[in-house]
Amino acid sequence: MFPPAPNPPVKPVPEKFGDKDLIRKSASTITPASPRQVEVAKLIDVSKCIGCKACQAACLEWNNLHEEIGTFNGSYTNPPDLTPASLTLMRFTEWVNPETDNLEWLIRKDGCMHCEDPGCLKACPAPGAIVQYSNGIVDFVHDNCIGCGYCVKGCPFNIPRISKVDNKAYKCTLCSDRIAVGQWPACAKACPTQAIVFGTKDEMKKWADGRITDLKSRGYRNAGLYDPPGVGGTHVMYVLQHADKPEIYAGLPNNPTISPIVEIWKGATKYFGFAVIGFAAVAGVFHHLVAGPNKVSAEDEENAEKLAGGDRP
Amino acid sequence: MSKPYDVETGDAVHKGHPIVVDRYTLAARINHWITAISLILLALSGMALFSPKLYFLTALFGGGQLTRAIHPWIGVVLFFSFAGLFFRFWKANLWKSEDGTWLRRIRDVLAGHEERLPELGKYNAGQKFVFWGMSALILVLICSGFVVWDQYFYAFTTIEQKRIAILVHALAAIAIICVWIVHVYAAIWVRGTIGAMTRGQVTGGWAWRHHRKWLRELVRPRPGTPAE
Ligand code: HEM
Ligand code: SF4
Ligand code: SF4
């Protein structure tokens, strides 16, 4: 068993990280905090999850969020998608393993992956609305958010949701407020099977190795860790029984990267835009300096008068 | 014979010193300035989100949230206002053979050698380019704009479609700002033009120099048109 989640401190403790530990800030150029704090990670072991949704309930409770009462639509996945209130969601998939013909119930806890290279942050136009701490946590700062939805387009995992109430973007914070005072995220604390554990990224990888060896010894040949390199690795990782086919877990992307369209939009387009607009303006000024104003001459006026003169009263 | 293609309602010549030519009716001018103001406000609010360096422009609109919310609505105003201009002006902007000649002599145009250019109707090829360019780009901007107007239309498109739309929107915005620069520059460079959109009038000399065919059509008494 992994060492259990610590209990809350009884005396106030200083925050472990804050504004001085930022390595990225949306729409801003900052000097990344150095040295970096040790990177943290949450490990979600899908093979251990029993689908009890204690994590989903704990998330609502800790963040004081209230999901609307929905309707049943034939699945345990409830609500049917992430919402501004449901920052995490258990997604249930019934999958028939073609090799064994067994029905496998795949239950994946969906939510923000806390990418090392976050597409949401890259896309965000509002200074400081998305920040990344040196321990790897990607957090939304709602005071700065303008509700444009660019983060939704930037995210390779389809995570952020814009609230209809206050027009701001919401997603899992990794419980940055709890981690700052040495606690595990609320979901990890609530999980009865330790399918969710929390620690440094290195610890989590090591712990995952043990789990993967165990799964392999029990016939899951393709068991593995989901820490996608396309986004620089993530600070929420999965242990998957079938890591060769992440898509079977309710569409978990296989080798996600920030969309090339987003890269072009947020990269080349900005330089190109300023270059051509600047060129057009400079060309105008330059032309005027060289060619001078195009003036109507006295002769033009006379010609016009002559033309109009004869045939009309 | 009916009205020539490029003579619009209200176009008329008044004799005097100098001759004064009516080019735009009051309604057309109001229509133009609503469009112009919308376009400028759209460029400012859009550019504020386009680059962090211009984010300060959101202050003009009362902050980021308001900028984000108001931009698409101004876009709707622009669309309908421009549609008004489109139906007023499209006929006079149809392509004519002299436009090809004018374009081939673009060097003379830029050098201000009007005497080497063909006689032109109400608009030259440059003005027609601005007209059709604006028309096409506004269509692209409103369509792509609706795709990324998440507040009301989020559910209608996929995220991948929204990614393409926002890229197209940004590129079309760059293009229309360039067309706008050409438009404004031309109005400043060619002296005597701005009056057409403020007072609605130009001088006879201006019309003679730049749009002689149009001027000839205006002074020619037309059968079926009562003399003034
Ligand atoms: C014609 C109707 C238009 C509609 C419905 C529309 C809608 C939108 C929407 C929804 C956005 C996303 C931000 C937001 O929600 O405010 C946006 C961004 C933007 N718009 Fe428009 N827009 C229109 C016209 C224009 C025009 C005429 C221009 C330029 C003169 C323009 C320039 C921009 C720019 C530069 C952005 C930011 C793109 C980026 O962040 O890369 N828009 N527009
Ligand atoms: S919705 Fe908010 S967080 Fe998302 S990109 Fe826009 S300003 Fe940034
Ligand atoms: S999963 Fe999406 S929202 Fe979370 S950090 Fe990565 S890009 Fe941002």
mmCIF file of N, CA, C and O and ligand atoms in Angstrom, chain A residues 112-115 118-120 138 155-157 159-160 171, ligand 3:
data_model
loop_
_atom_site.group_PDB
_atom_site.id
_atom_site.type_symbol
_atom_site.label_atom_id
_atom_site.label_comp_id
_atom_site.label_asym_id
_atom_site.label_seq_id
_atom_site.Cartn_x
_atom_site.Cartn_y
_atom_site.Cartn_z
ATOM 1 N N CYS A 112 -8.575 17.750 -15.873
ATOM 2 C CA CYS A 112 -7.361 18.393 -16.379
ATOM 3 C C CYS A 112 -6.138 17.537 -16.096
ATOM 4 O O CYS A 112 -5.980 16.992 -15.010
ATOM 5 N N MET A 113 -5.256 17.428 -17.102
ATOM 6 C CA MET A 113 -4.053 16.606 -16.999
ATOM 7 C C MET A 113 -2.863 17.396 -16.467
ATOM 8 O O MET A 113 -1.795 16.848 -16.245
ATOM 9 N N HIS A 114 -2.995 18.691 -16.309
ATOM 10 C CA HIS A 114 -1.893 19.545 -15.860
ATOM 11 C C HIS A 114 -0.639 19.292 -16.695
ATOM 12 O O HIS A 114 0.413 18.871 -16.199
ATOM 13 N N CYS A 115 -0.817 19.599 -17.993
ATOM 14 C CA CYS A 115 0.248 19.382 -18.976
ATOM 15 C C CYS A 115 1.495 20.195 -18.631
ATOM 16 O O CYS A 115 1.394 21.343 -18.176
ATOM 17 N N PRO A 118 1.147 23.365 -21.516
ATOM 18 C CA PRO A 118 -0.318 23.478 -21.561
ATOM 19 C C PRO A 118 -0.837 24.294 -22.743
ATOM 20 O O PRO A 118 -0.526 25.468 -22.888
ATOM 21 N N GLY A 119 -1.657 23.645 -23.571
ATOM 22 C CA GLY A 119 -2.244 24.319 -24.728
ATOM 23 C C GLY A 119 -3.216 25.409 -24.321
ATOM 24 O O GLY A 119 -3.354 26.417 -25.018
ATOM 25 N N CYS A 120 -3.906 25.216 -23.207
ATOM 26 C CA CYS A 120 -4.855 26.221 -22.735
ATOM 27 C C CYS A 120 -4.140 27.533 -22.488
ATOM 28 O O CYS A 120 -4.594 28.601 -22.893
ATOM 29 N N VAL A 138 -1.191 23.639 -13.300
ATOM 30 C CA VAL A 138 -1.736 24.671 -14.197
ATOM 31 C C VAL A 138 -3.037 25.164 -13.569
ATOM 32 O O VAL A 138 -3.946 24.377 -13.310
ATOM 33 N N CYS A 155 -6.736 23.353 -25.601
ATOM 34 C CA CYS A 155 -6.537 22.124 -24.823
ATOM 35 C C CYS A 155 -6.661 20.872 -25.693
ATOM 36 O O CYS A 155 -7.656 20.688 -26.378
ATOM 37 N N PRO A 156 -5.658 19.989 -25.652
ATOM 38 C CA PRO A 156 -5.755 18.752 -26.442
ATOM 39 C C PRO A 156 -6.689 17.719 -25.812
ATOM 40 O O PRO A 156 -6.961 16.682 -26.418
ATOM 41 N N PHE A 157 -7.140 17.960 -24.577
ATOM 42 C CA PHE A 157 -7.949 16.962 -23.868
ATOM 43 C C PHE A 157 -9.412 17.375 -23.709
ATOM 44 O O PHE A 157 -10.173 16.686 -23.037
ATOM 45 N N ILE A 159 -10.928 19.898 -21.951
ATOM 46 C CA ILE A 159 -11.176 19.989 -20.515
ATOM 47 C C ILE A 159 -11.886 21.277 -20.062
ATOM 48 O O ILE A 159 -12.894 21.193 -19.364
ATOM 49 N N PRO A 160 -11.412 22.470 -20.407
ATOM 50 C CA PRO A 160 -12.027 23.665 -19.791
ATOM 51 C C PRO A 160 -13.489 23.829 -20.214
ATOM 52 O O PRO A 160 -13.879 23.429 -21.309
ATOM 53 N N LYS A 171 -11.867 24.494 -14.583
ATOM 54 C CA LYS A 171 -11.289 23.159 -14.745
ATOM 55 C C LYS A 171 -10.643 22.767 -13.420
ATOM 56 O O LYS A 171 -10.513 23.601 -12.512
HETATM 57 S S1 SF4 C 3 -5.371 19.249 -19.881
HETATM 58 FE FE1 SF4 C 3 -6.097 21.007 -21.029
HETATM 59 S S2 SF4 C 3 -6.777 22.434 -19.443
HETATM 60 FE FE2 SF4 C 3 -5.445 20.920 -18.409
HETATM 61 S S3 SF4 C 3 -3.377 21.851 -18.505
HETATM 62 FE FE3 SF4 C 3 -3.551 20.515 -20.295
HETATM 63 S S4 SF4 C 3 -4.235 21.971 -21.886
HETATM 64 FE FE4 SF4 C 3 -4.658 22.981 -19.949
#
